[in-house]
Short mmCIF file of C-alpha atoms and ligand atoms in Angstrom, two decimals:
data_model
loop_
_atom_site.label_atom_id
_atom_site.label_comp_id
_atom_site.label_asym_id
_atom_site.label_seq_id
_atom_site.Cartn_x
_atom_site.Cartn_y
_atom_site.Cartn_z
CA MET A 11 206.71 189.50 -56.32
CA ASN A 12 208.16 192.18 -54.06
CA THR A 13 210.81 191.23 -51.57
CA ILE A 14 212.91 193.54 -49.48
CA ASN A 15 216.54 192.59 -48.95
CA ASP A 16 217.99 193.74 -45.69
CA ASP A 17 221.58 193.30 -46.79
CA THR A 18 223.61 195.45 -49.15
CA ILE A 19 225.75 193.95 -51.87
CA ILE A 20 228.79 195.12 -53.81
CA ALA A 21 230.56 193.81 -56.91
CA PRO A 22 232.57 195.17 -59.81
CA ALA A 23 230.50 195.32 -63.00
CA THR A 24 233.62 195.63 -65.15
CA ILE A 25 236.77 193.56 -65.34
CA PRO A 26 239.52 195.39 -63.40
CA GLY A 27 242.69 196.23 -65.26
CA THR A 28 241.34 195.84 -68.79
CA GLY A 29 240.12 199.37 -69.50
CA ALA A 30 240.47 202.95 -68.34
CA ILE A 31 237.56 202.98 -65.93
CA SER A 32 236.01 200.40 -63.60
CA LEU A 33 232.48 200.44 -62.32
CA LEU A 34 231.47 199.09 -58.91
CA ARG A 35 227.86 198.52 -58.04
CA ILE A 36 226.34 198.71 -54.58
CA SER A 37 222.69 197.87 -53.94
CA GLY A 38 220.56 197.56 -50.81
CA PRO A 39 219.35 199.62 -47.87
CA LYS A 40 222.84 200.64 -46.71
CA SER A 41 224.00 201.81 -50.15
CA PHE A 42 224.04 205.51 -49.27
CA PRO A 43 225.61 205.21 -45.77
CA ILE A 44 228.28 202.94 -47.30
CA ALA A 45 228.93 205.37 -50.17
CA ASP A 46 229.15 208.26 -47.69
CA SER A 47 231.62 206.36 -45.53
CA LEU A 48 233.83 205.62 -48.57
CA VAL A 49 233.67 208.83 -50.55
CA SER A 50 234.37 212.41 -49.48
CA PHE A 51 232.04 214.41 -51.66
CA ARG A 52 232.90 217.98 -52.48
CA LYS A 53 229.34 218.99 -51.49
CA GLY A 54 226.60 217.15 -49.63
CA SER A 55 226.25 213.37 -49.34
CA ALA A 56 224.84 210.40 -51.21
CA ALA A 57 222.00 210.18 -48.73
CA GLN A 58 220.94 213.78 -49.34
CA ALA A 59 221.53 213.75 -53.10
CA ALA A 60 218.63 214.03 -55.53
CA PRO A 61 217.71 210.74 -57.25
CA ASN A 62 219.52 209.88 -60.49
CA THR A 63 222.40 212.27 -59.99
CA ILE A 64 226.14 211.92 -60.40
CA LYS A 65 228.46 213.31 -57.72
CA PHE A 66 232.20 213.84 -57.83
CA GLY A 67 234.22 212.75 -54.80
CA THR A 68 237.52 211.46 -53.49
CA ILE A 69 238.24 208.15 -51.81
CA TYR A 70 241.06 208.35 -49.31
CA LYS A 71 243.16 205.42 -48.18
CA LYS A 72 241.83 203.52 -45.24
CA ASN A 73 243.15 204.71 -41.88
CA ALA A 74 244.42 207.95 -43.44
CA VAL A 75 244.76 210.32 -40.52
CA GLU A 76 244.53 213.36 -42.76
CA HIS A 77 242.96 213.93 -46.14
CA THR A 78 245.97 215.10 -48.13
CA PRO A 79 247.06 214.47 -51.74
CA ASP A 80 249.31 211.71 -50.37
CA THR A 81 246.43 209.79 -48.89
CA VAL A 82 244.20 209.86 -52.00
CA LEU A 83 243.23 206.39 -53.26
CA ASP A 84 241.28 207.72 -56.26
CA GLU A 85 238.95 210.41 -57.50
CA VAL A 86 235.60 208.94 -58.46
CA LEU A 87 232.18 209.65 -59.89
CA VAL A 88 229.24 208.22 -58.01
CA CYS A 89 225.80 207.64 -59.61
CA ILE A 90 222.99 207.74 -57.09
CA TYR A 91 219.74 205.87 -57.72
CA LYS A 92 216.95 206.00 -55.18
CA ALA A 93 214.43 203.16 -54.80
CA PRO A 94 212.41 202.19 -56.72
CA HIS A 95 214.03 203.97 -59.67
CA SER A 96 217.09 201.80 -59.98
CA TYR A 97 218.05 198.60 -61.81
CA THR A 98 217.43 196.50 -58.70
CA GLY A 99 214.50 198.57 -57.47
CA GLU A 100 216.55 199.29 -54.30
CA ASP A 101 218.71 202.23 -53.23
CA SER A 102 221.85 201.80 -55.31
CA VAL A 103 225.08 203.54 -56.17
CA GLU A 104 227.59 202.97 -58.91
CA ILE A 105 231.14 204.10 -58.31
CA MET A 106 233.29 204.86 -61.35
CA CYS A 107 236.98 204.70 -60.49
CA HIS A 108 240.20 204.18 -62.44
CA ALA A 109 240.52 200.58 -63.59
CA SER A 110 243.48 199.65 -61.41
CA SER A 111 242.94 196.26 -59.82
CA TYR A 112 244.53 197.72 -56.64
CA ILE A 113 242.01 200.59 -56.47
CA VAL A 114 239.06 198.27 -57.20
CA SER A 115 240.03 195.73 -54.56
CA GLU A 116 240.65 198.49 -51.99
CA ILE A 117 237.22 200.06 -52.58
CA ILE A 118 235.58 196.64 -52.28
CA ALA A 119 237.48 195.98 -49.04
CA TYR A 120 236.35 199.35 -47.59
CA ALA A 121 232.74 198.66 -48.58
CA LEU A 122 232.82 195.19 -47.01
CA GLU A 123 234.17 196.72 -43.83
CA ALA A 124 231.39 199.33 -43.92
CA GLY A 125 228.74 196.59 -43.93
CA ALA A 126 228.29 195.41 -47.53
CA ARG A 127 228.72 191.83 -48.62
CA PHE A 128 230.15 190.59 -51.91
CA ALA A 129 227.37 189.89 -54.42
CA MET A 130 226.65 186.45 -55.82
CA PRO A 131 226.68 185.98 -59.63
CA GLY A 132 223.62 187.66 -61.14
CA GLU A 133 222.42 188.94 -57.78
CA PHE A 134 221.69 192.48 -59.02
CA THR A 135 219.46 191.07 -61.76
CA GLN A 136 217.92 188.59 -59.32
CA ARG A 137 217.00 191.51 -57.05
CA SER A 138 215.52 193.30 -60.03
CA PHE A 139 213.35 190.24 -60.72
CA LEU A 140 212.38 189.82 -57.06
CA SER A 141 211.39 193.46 -56.77
CA GLY A 142 209.10 193.05 -59.81
CA LYS A 143 211.12 195.26 -62.16
CA MET A 144 211.38 192.50 -64.74
CA ASP A 145 210.07 188.98 -65.21
CA LEU A 146 212.25 185.89 -65.44
CA THR A 147 212.46 185.80 -69.25
CA GLN A 148 213.66 189.40 -69.22
CA ALA A 149 216.18 188.65 -66.47
CA GLU A 150 217.50 185.75 -68.57
CA ALA A 151 217.60 188.04 -71.61
CA VAL A 152 219.96 190.36 -69.69
CA ALA A 153 222.54 187.55 -69.66
CA ASP A 154 221.90 186.94 -73.37
CA VAL A 155 222.39 190.62 -74.22
CA VAL A 156 225.68 190.62 -72.30
CA ALA A 157 226.78 187.44 -74.10
CA SER A 158 225.57 188.45 -77.56
CA SER A 159 228.45 188.64 -79.99
CA THR A 160 226.60 189.21 -83.24
CA GLU A 161 223.92 191.51 -84.58
CA ALA A 162 221.49 188.56 -84.91
CA SER A 163 221.94 187.20 -81.36
CA HIS A 164 221.75 190.75 -80.00
CA ARG A 165 218.49 191.39 -81.88
CA VAL A 166 216.87 188.22 -80.50
CA ALA A 167 218.05 188.96 -76.94
CA VAL A 168 216.88 192.58 -76.99
CA LYS A 169 213.45 191.53 -78.22
CA GLN A 170 213.17 189.21 -75.21
CA LEU A 171 214.53 191.86 -72.85
CA LYS A 172 211.90 194.29 -74.05
CA GLY A 173 209.24 191.79 -73.04
CA GLY A 174 208.38 190.36 -76.48
CA PHE A 175 208.26 186.77 -75.26
CA SER A 176 206.53 187.75 -72.00
CA SER A 177 203.68 189.45 -73.84
CA GLU A 178 203.18 186.43 -76.14
CA LEU A 179 202.98 184.23 -73.04
CA ALA A 180 200.66 186.66 -71.28
CA SER A 181 198.19 186.51 -74.17
CA LEU A 182 198.29 182.70 -74.17
CA ARG A 183 197.78 182.57 -70.42
CA GLU A 184 194.89 185.02 -70.67
CA LYS A 185 193.07 182.75 -73.15
CA LEU A 186 193.69 179.70 -70.98
CA LEU A 187 192.66 181.49 -67.77
CA GLU A 188 189.35 182.44 -69.38
CA MET A 189 188.82 178.81 -70.30
CA ALA A 190 189.88 177.63 -66.82
CA SER A 191 187.45 180.00 -65.10
CA LEU A 192 184.54 178.68 -67.19
CA LEU A 193 185.46 175.10 -66.32
CA GLU A 194 185.84 176.00 -62.62
CA LEU A 195 182.39 177.58 -62.74
CA GLU A 196 180.99 174.36 -64.09
CA LEU A 197 182.60 172.52 -61.21
CA ASP A 198 180.95 174.92 -58.73
CA PHE A 199 177.60 174.10 -60.27
CA SER A 200 178.32 170.42 -60.88
CA GLU A 201 175.11 169.39 -59.10
CA GLU A 202 173.04 171.22 -61.67
CA ASP A 203 174.82 169.60 -64.61
CA VAL A 204 175.20 172.86 -66.56
CA GLU A 205 177.75 173.56 -69.30
CA PHE A 206 179.08 177.14 -69.16
CA ALA A 207 181.67 176.59 -71.82
CA LYS A 208 180.59 175.40 -75.24
CA ARG A 209 182.82 172.44 -76.08
CA ASP A 210 183.36 173.37 -79.72
CA GLN A 211 184.42 176.90 -78.72
CA LEU A 212 186.83 175.54 -76.13
CA ASP A 213 188.21 173.17 -78.73
CA ALA A 214 188.78 176.01 -81.21
CA LEU A 215 190.46 178.09 -78.50
CA LEU A 216 192.70 175.17 -77.60
CA ASP A 217 193.69 174.73 -81.24
CA THR A 218 194.75 178.36 -81.42
CA VAL A 219 196.80 178.13 -78.22
CA LEU A 220 198.33 174.77 -79.19
CA ALA A 221 199.37 176.14 -82.59
CA LYS A 222 201.01 179.18 -80.98
CA ILE A 223 202.86 177.07 -78.39
CA ASP A 224 203.93 174.71 -81.15
CA ALA A 225 205.30 177.61 -83.22
CA LEU A 226 207.18 179.01 -80.22
CA ALA A 227 208.66 175.61 -79.33
CA SER A 228 209.64 174.99 -82.96
CA SER A 229 211.43 178.34 -83.10
CA PHE A 230 213.90 177.01 -80.51
CA ARG A 231 216.03 175.20 -83.08
CA LEU A 232 216.73 178.44 -84.93
CA GLY A 233 216.75 180.61 -81.78
CA ASN A 234 219.30 178.37 -80.13
CA ALA A 235 221.36 178.28 -83.32
CA ILE A 236 221.41 182.07 -83.51
CA LYS A 237 222.49 182.32 -79.89
CA ASN A 238 225.19 179.65 -79.98
CA GLY A 239 226.14 179.68 -83.66
CA ILE A 240 224.24 178.22 -86.61
CA PRO A 241 225.72 174.75 -87.12
CA VAL A 242 227.25 174.28 -90.56
CA ALA A 243 228.62 170.81 -91.30
CA ILE A 244 231.39 170.68 -93.90
CA VAL A 245 231.20 167.14 -95.24
CA GLY A 246 232.53 165.18 -98.16
CA PRO A 247 235.02 162.50 -99.12
CA THR A 248 238.62 162.54 -97.88
CA ASN A 249 240.90 165.12 -99.49
CA ALA A 250 238.03 167.20 -100.87
CA GLY A 251 239.53 170.20 -99.02
CA LYS A 252 237.25 170.38 -95.94
CA SER A 253 240.02 171.36 -93.51
CA THR A 254 241.42 173.82 -96.05
CA LEU A 255 237.99 175.43 -96.31
CA LEU A 256 237.63 175.71 -92.51
CA ASN A 257 241.08 177.32 -92.26
CA CYS A 258 240.27 179.66 -95.13
CA ILE A 259 237.04 180.81 -93.43
CA LEU A 260 238.72 181.31 -90.05
CA GLY A 261 241.79 182.92 -91.56
CA GLU A 262 244.06 180.69 -89.48
CA GLN A 263 245.57 177.20 -89.63
CA ARG A 264 243.08 175.59 -87.23
CA ALA A 265 242.73 172.15 -88.86
CA ILE A 266 245.55 170.01 -90.21
CA VAL A 267 245.64 170.05 -93.99
CA SER A 268 247.25 167.10 -95.71
CA ASN A 269 246.95 165.15 -98.91
CA ILE A 270 247.12 161.99 -96.81
CA ALA A 271 243.54 160.74 -96.79
CA GLY A 272 241.87 160.34 -93.38
CA THR A 273 243.84 163.03 -91.52
CA THR A 274 240.76 164.61 -89.88
CA ARG A 275 239.47 161.79 -87.71
CA ASP A 276 237.37 163.80 -85.30
CA THR A 277 235.10 166.78 -85.80
CA ILE A 278 236.62 170.23 -85.27
CA GLU A 279 234.25 173.05 -84.36
CA GLU A 280 234.87 176.78 -84.53
CA THR A 281 232.51 179.75 -84.43
CA PHE A 282 232.86 182.61 -86.86
CA ASN A 283 230.87 185.81 -87.32
CA VAL A 284 229.73 186.24 -90.92
CA ASP A 285 228.06 189.56 -91.59
CA GLY A 286 226.45 189.79 -88.15
CA VAL A 287 225.45 186.13 -87.86
CA LEU A 288 227.37 183.63 -85.74
CA PHE A 289 228.05 180.31 -87.48
CA ARG A 290 229.49 177.17 -85.89
CA PHE A 291 231.53 175.47 -88.62
CA VAL A 292 232.17 171.78 -88.12
CA ASP A 293 234.99 170.20 -90.10
CA THR A 294 234.21 166.49 -90.27
CA ALA A 295 236.14 163.30 -90.97
CA GLY A 296 236.15 162.44 -94.66
CA ILE A 297 233.56 159.86 -95.63
CA ARG A 298 234.98 156.73 -97.23
CA GLU A 299 235.10 152.95 -96.76
CA THR A 300 237.66 152.18 -94.06
CA SER A 301 238.70 149.38 -91.76
CA GLY A 302 240.37 151.75 -89.25
CA GLU A 303 238.39 151.67 -85.99
CA ILE A 304 239.20 155.27 -85.00
CA GLU A 305 238.42 156.56 -88.47
CA LYS A 306 235.09 154.67 -88.40
CA ILE A 307 234.12 156.47 -85.18
CA GLY A 308 235.12 159.76 -86.82
CA ILE A 309 232.92 158.96 -89.83
CA GLN A 310 229.97 158.16 -87.52
CA ARG A 311 230.47 161.59 -85.97
CA SER A 312 230.44 163.14 -89.43
CA PHE A 313 226.96 161.70 -89.97
CA GLU A 314 225.84 162.99 -86.54
CA SER A 315 227.10 166.45 -87.53
CA ILE A 316 225.06 166.27 -90.73
CA ARG A 317 221.92 165.47 -88.75
CA LYS A 318 222.49 168.33 -86.28
CA ALA A 319 223.39 170.90 -88.92
CA GLU A 320 221.17 173.73 -90.04
CA ILE A 321 223.28 174.04 -93.19
CA VAL A 322 225.22 171.22 -94.84
CA ILE A 323 228.11 172.07 -97.15
CA ILE A 324 228.78 169.03 -99.30
CA LEU A 325 232.30 169.59 -100.53
CA LEU A 326 233.43 167.93 -103.71
CA ASP A 327 236.84 167.83 -105.25
CA ALA A 328 235.96 169.13 -108.70
CA VAL A 329 239.07 167.57 -110.22
CA THR A 330 238.29 164.09 -108.95
CA LEU A 331 234.73 164.56 -110.04
CA CYS A 332 235.84 165.62 -113.48
CA ASP A 333 238.28 162.71 -113.67
CA THR A 334 235.52 160.34 -112.65
CA LEU A 335 233.28 161.74 -115.31
CA SER A 336 235.89 161.64 -118.01
CA ASP A 337 237.02 158.14 -117.00
CA THR A 338 233.57 156.71 -117.16
CA LEU A 339 232.18 158.73 -120.01
CA SER A 340 233.36 159.82 -123.34
CA ASP A 341 233.24 163.58 -123.88
CA THR A 342 230.20 163.37 -126.08
CA LEU A 343 228.33 161.40 -123.44
CA CYS A 344 229.28 163.77 -120.71
CA ASN A 345 225.73 164.93 -120.08
CA THR A 346 224.09 161.53 -119.88
CA LEU A 347 224.74 160.08 -116.50
CA SER A 348 225.15 156.66 -114.99
CA LYS A 349 227.48 157.60 -112.22
CA SER A 350 227.78 154.63 -109.96
CA ASP A 351 231.16 155.86 -108.73
CA ILE A 352 229.79 159.20 -107.68
CA ASP A 353 226.76 157.49 -106.23
CA LYS A 354 228.99 155.33 -104.10
CA ILE A 355 230.82 158.32 -102.69
CA TYR A 356 227.92 160.70 -102.14
CA SER A 357 224.83 158.57 -101.59
CA PRO A 358 225.45 157.95 -97.87
CA ILE A 359 225.88 161.69 -97.37
CA LEU A 360 222.79 162.58 -99.36
CA ASP A 361 220.76 159.92 -97.56
CA SER A 362 221.59 161.58 -94.22
CA VAL A 363 220.47 165.03 -95.27
CA ASP A 364 216.93 166.21 -94.76
CA PHE A 365 216.35 168.38 -97.80
CA THR A 366 213.08 169.69 -96.40
CA SER A 367 214.52 171.21 -93.24
CA GLN A 368 218.21 171.68 -93.99
CA LYS A 369 219.88 174.00 -96.41
CA VAL A 370 222.31 172.07 -98.61
CA ILE A 371 225.10 173.71 -100.56
CA PHE A 372 227.11 171.64 -103.03
CA VAL A 373 230.54 173.20 -103.25
CA LEU A 374 232.86 172.23 -106.10
CA ASN A 375 236.32 172.86 -104.64
CA LYS A 376 239.77 173.18 -106.26
CA ALA A 377 238.42 175.42 -109.00
CA ASP A 378 241.99 176.74 -109.38
CA LEU A 379 242.99 173.38 -110.85
CA MET A 380 240.13 173.35 -113.27
CA ALA A 381 242.15 175.66 -115.51
CA ASP A 382 244.13 172.50 -116.39
CA PHE A 383 241.02 171.20 -118.11
CA SER A 384 239.64 172.76 -121.19
CA GLY A 385 236.85 175.23 -120.37
CA ASN A 386 234.48 173.05 -122.32
CA LYS A 387 235.19 169.98 -120.24
CA ASN A 388 234.87 172.00 -117.07
CA VAL A 389 231.40 173.20 -118.05
CA LYS A 390 230.39 169.67 -119.06
CA CYS A 391 231.60 168.32 -115.71
CA TYR A 392 229.57 170.93 -113.89
CA ASN A 393 226.47 170.30 -115.99
CA SER A 394 226.84 166.56 -115.55
CA PHE A 395 226.96 166.99 -111.84
CA VAL A 396 223.84 169.13 -111.87
CA LEU A 397 222.09 166.49 -113.97
CA TRP A 398 223.16 163.79 -111.58
CA LEU A 399 221.69 165.77 -108.68
CA LYS A 400 218.48 166.27 -110.62
CA GLU A 401 218.37 162.58 -111.37
CA LYS A 402 218.56 161.98 -107.65
CA GLN A 403 215.54 164.29 -107.36
CA LEU A 404 217.26 166.67 -104.99
CA GLY A 405 215.22 169.56 -106.22
CA ILE A 406 218.13 171.43 -107.77
CA CYS A 407 216.51 173.82 -110.17
CA GLU A 408 216.55 177.49 -111.08
CA GLY A 409 215.54 179.66 -108.15
CA ASP A 410 215.56 176.73 -105.73
CA SER A 411 216.43 177.97 -102.27
CA SER A 412 216.84 174.70 -100.38
CA SER A 413 220.03 173.74 -102.18
CA GLU A 414 222.51 175.28 -104.55
CA ILE A 415 225.90 174.84 -106.11
CA CYS A 416 229.02 177.03 -105.69
CA GLN A 417 232.48 176.77 -107.17
CA ILE A 418 235.43 177.76 -104.99
CA SER A 419 239.11 177.33 -104.38
CA ALA A 420 239.63 176.86 -100.66
CA LEU A 421 243.36 177.14 -101.33
CA THR A 422 243.32 180.57 -102.96
CA GLY A 423 240.11 181.75 -101.28
CA ASN A 424 238.41 182.41 -104.62
CA GLY A 425 234.65 182.11 -104.31
CA VAL A 426 234.73 181.65 -100.51
CA ASP A 427 233.32 185.13 -99.90
CA SER A 428 230.32 184.43 -102.06
CA LEU A 429 229.85 181.07 -100.30
CA LEU A 430 229.81 182.95 -96.96
CA LYS A 431 227.33 185.47 -98.40
CA THR A 432 225.09 182.55 -99.36
CA LEU A 433 225.27 181.31 -95.75
CA SER A 434 224.51 184.65 -94.13
CA GLY A 435 221.78 185.41 -96.70
CA HIS A 436 220.10 182.11 -95.90
CA ALA A 437 220.37 182.65 -92.13
CA LYS A 438 219.02 186.19 -92.35
CA SER A 439 216.03 185.23 -94.46
CA ARG A 440 215.27 182.37 -92.04
CA LEU A 441 215.57 184.80 -89.15
CA THR A 442 213.32 187.38 -90.79
CA ALA A 443 210.72 184.76 -91.69
CA ALA A 444 210.82 183.13 -88.25
CA SER A 445 210.76 186.31 -86.20
CA ASP A 446 208.32 188.20 -88.35
CA GLY A 447 206.07 189.68 -85.65
CA SER A 448 206.93 186.80 -83.35
CA VAL A 449 209.72 185.95 -80.94
CA LEU A 450 212.30 183.20 -81.15
CA VAL A 451 212.75 180.91 -78.18
CA THR A 452 216.46 180.72 -77.35
CA ASN A 453 216.46 179.21 -73.89
CA ILE A 454 216.20 175.47 -73.23
CA ARG A 455 214.29 176.07 -69.97
CA HIS A 456 211.60 177.93 -71.90
CA TRP A 457 211.51 175.28 -74.62
CA GLU A 458 211.08 172.48 -72.05
CA ALA A 459 208.23 174.34 -70.36
CA LEU A 460 206.51 174.96 -73.70
CA VAL A 461 206.75 171.28 -74.63
CA THR A 462 205.35 170.25 -71.22
CA ALA A 463 202.50 172.77 -71.44
CA HIS A 464 201.73 171.55 -74.96
CA LYS A 465 201.41 167.96 -73.67
CA SER A 466 199.05 169.03 -70.87
CA LEU A 467 196.89 170.97 -73.33
CA GLN A 468 196.72 168.02 -75.69
CA LYS A 469 195.37 166.02 -72.74
CA VAL A 470 192.79 168.78 -72.19
CA LYS A 471 191.77 168.57 -75.84
CA ALA A 472 191.51 164.79 -75.74
CA GLY A 473 189.59 165.00 -72.45
CA LEU A 474 187.06 167.44 -73.89
CA ALA A 475 186.59 165.27 -76.97
CA SER A 476 186.03 162.09 -74.97
CA GLY A 477 183.76 163.64 -72.33
CA THR A 478 186.25 163.16 -69.48
CA PRO A 479 184.86 164.58 -66.20
CA THR A 480 185.37 168.35 -65.99
CA ASP A 481 187.47 168.16 -62.80
CA LEU A 482 190.12 166.04 -64.55
CA VAL A 483 190.15 168.30 -67.61
CA ALA A 484 190.44 171.35 -65.36
CA GLU A 485 193.42 169.78 -63.58
CA ASP A 486 195.35 169.36 -66.85
CA LEU A 487 194.49 172.92 -67.76
CA ARG A 488 195.78 174.19 -64.40
CA SER A 489 198.94 172.20 -64.92
CA ALA A 490 199.50 173.82 -68.35
CA LEU A 491 198.88 177.25 -66.85
CA SER A 492 201.35 176.75 -64.04
CA THR A 493 203.99 175.38 -66.45
CA LEU A 494 203.62 178.48 -68.61
CA GLY A 495 203.82 180.56 -65.42
CA THR A 496 207.24 179.09 -64.62
CA ILE A 497 208.65 180.62 -67.81
CA THR A 498 208.06 184.20 -66.73
CA GLY A 499 208.60 183.37 -63.06
CA GLU A 500 205.04 183.97 -61.88
CA ILE A 501 205.38 180.50 -60.45
CA THR A 502 208.88 179.61 -59.43
CA HIS A 503 211.08 177.59 -57.13
CA THR A 504 214.24 178.65 -55.31
CA GLU A 505 216.34 175.97 -57.05
CA VAL A 506 215.21 177.21 -60.46
CA LEU A 507 216.18 180.76 -59.57
CA GLU A 508 219.53 179.67 -58.16
CA ASN A 509 220.19 177.67 -61.30
CA ILE A 510 219.39 180.59 -63.57
CA PHE A 511 221.36 183.27 -61.76
CA LYS A 512 224.43 181.18 -60.96
CA ASN A 513 225.29 181.30 -64.67
CA PHE A 514 225.36 185.10 -64.69
CA CYS A 515 228.55 187.04 -64.26
CA ILE A 516 229.41 188.75 -60.99
CA GLY A 517 228.19 192.34 -60.95
CA LYS A 518 225.22 191.76 -63.30
P1 GDP B 11 240.11 167.16 -96.31
O1 GDP B 11 240.60 165.75 -96.15
O2 GDP B 11 238.82 167.18 -97.06
O3 GDP B 11 240.05 167.93 -95.03
O4 GDP B 11 241.16 167.88 -97.28
P2 GDP B 11 242.37 168.86 -96.92
O5 GDP B 11 241.85 170.20 -96.56
O6 GDP B 11 243.27 168.20 -95.92
O7 GDP B 11 243.06 168.98 -98.34
C1 GDP B 11 243.54 167.82 -99.04
C2 GDP B 11 244.55 168.31 -100.08
O8 GDP B 11 243.89 169.11 -101.06
C3 GDP B 11 245.67 169.18 -99.49
O9 GDP B 11 246.87 168.85 -100.11
C4 GDP B 11 245.22 170.59 -99.82
O10 GDP B 11 246.29 171.49 -99.94
C5 GDP B 11 244.53 170.38 -101.16
N1 GDP B 11 243.51 171.38 -101.43
C6 GDP B 11 242.45 171.72 -100.66
N2 GDP B 11 241.71 172.68 -101.25
C7 GDP B 11 242.32 172.97 -102.42
C8 GDP B 11 242.04 173.89 -103.49
O11 GDP B 11 241.07 174.66 -103.49
N3 GDP B 11 242.91 173.86 -104.55
C9 GDP B 11 243.99 173.03 -104.58
N4 GDP B 11 244.77 173.12 -105.63
N5 GDP B 11 244.27 172.18 -103.60
C10 GDP B 11 243.47 172.14 -102.53
#
């Protein structure tokens, strides 16, 4: 897709006043005349400059009769890019000036007067896409790279920017195009009733493509989590120390801590970077029987948070647990469990967790108070709890990676670092496994298109199996192809483009 813009745009690419230097971008056919009208170069002009060069110059105040030190607005460096070797594919210049908001707004005003117009959000990247310098997934990845705040989200975005996702899609489209051309050929010779494409081969090809699309679509849950923060629900009964743990992780008093049960009635979410991975911690309302209407809604939200979480931290007050155990059991019986009390507290939580897809960490909190118990009793309490979990068939065993147990004190911070290491270790191994040679889908638009294409291809498969007329099968195949084409922008609509680029920042 090659389009030529006849207007020239300008926008700051940096935020004025927040650093030493600001960068202004100009792109379009009048870039060089505009630069030459703004900047007095020591030698030559932007128009005559060699491509990809930097020139030093001075910008004088508008209407300055003479060029004297008194009329200097700023001394600047100007990068000159000649089409098509620029970000947008057009003639472009970048002006580096001092980051004064006065200087920046004056330069913009001069450029507007000289014939530029102020750029729309994302317009430089949109021009890059329209001139064929990048496809739509790469253009979207530019915004993701800019927004990436962690090593993990940056890695995923850069892979997409480098065309990782585009090449996976290209290979899928190639397979489907081959299949479509065979079916179209059959349609051309429909009178003769010939079969150019062997049905079992087409079916095998479809299976391969469907499996790949399925894997890409399934990667969205993790890809999205890496981009926006891996959701970690901190759940448990009231007063287990959930808010204290959130505050301890964030290093600030974000949630109200109180020994009055039921203080956290709504979920509180905060993102936090742990060792290069962004997590979204959700402090939830304590789960207990209550007649309070507001608290009930809060508890419902706690269960929703459990369902949406990638990792569930089930927080237990070790002291209460130990008390429960010692109340109900004599010391000698401590390892043989019939824990109806514990069941009552934790069963609803455990029933909401999907142990096959979610990582569950049982955290025994208030370890600092456990010193009040004899070491022996402490160990027995811990072992009893492990036995209880085993009895519930939660798969807690040596080397089990889907769930584990930690002991911490959210109050003193003891053990919290190793809990965080467990979280980041889990996220990194998931990331490595999921992106091993493949890309992660992070964008809901891409995910929706993959799901739609998958549905069309399933119809193709069913059609082939049931002997549906070739023209109908071919139509579903074309529909899948065009849906996949919308991801990279080979097939696109103005509204889709507007929607994508309006979320970019100005100057990108
Ligand atoms: P939540 O209802 O689960 O959010 O519990 P809070 O975080 O509000 O804590 C309830 C009470 O337990 C407060 O008085 C906290 O100070 C106390 N608490 C929380 N964590 C610890 C801990 O690790 N050790 C001790 N000793 N007290 C704690």
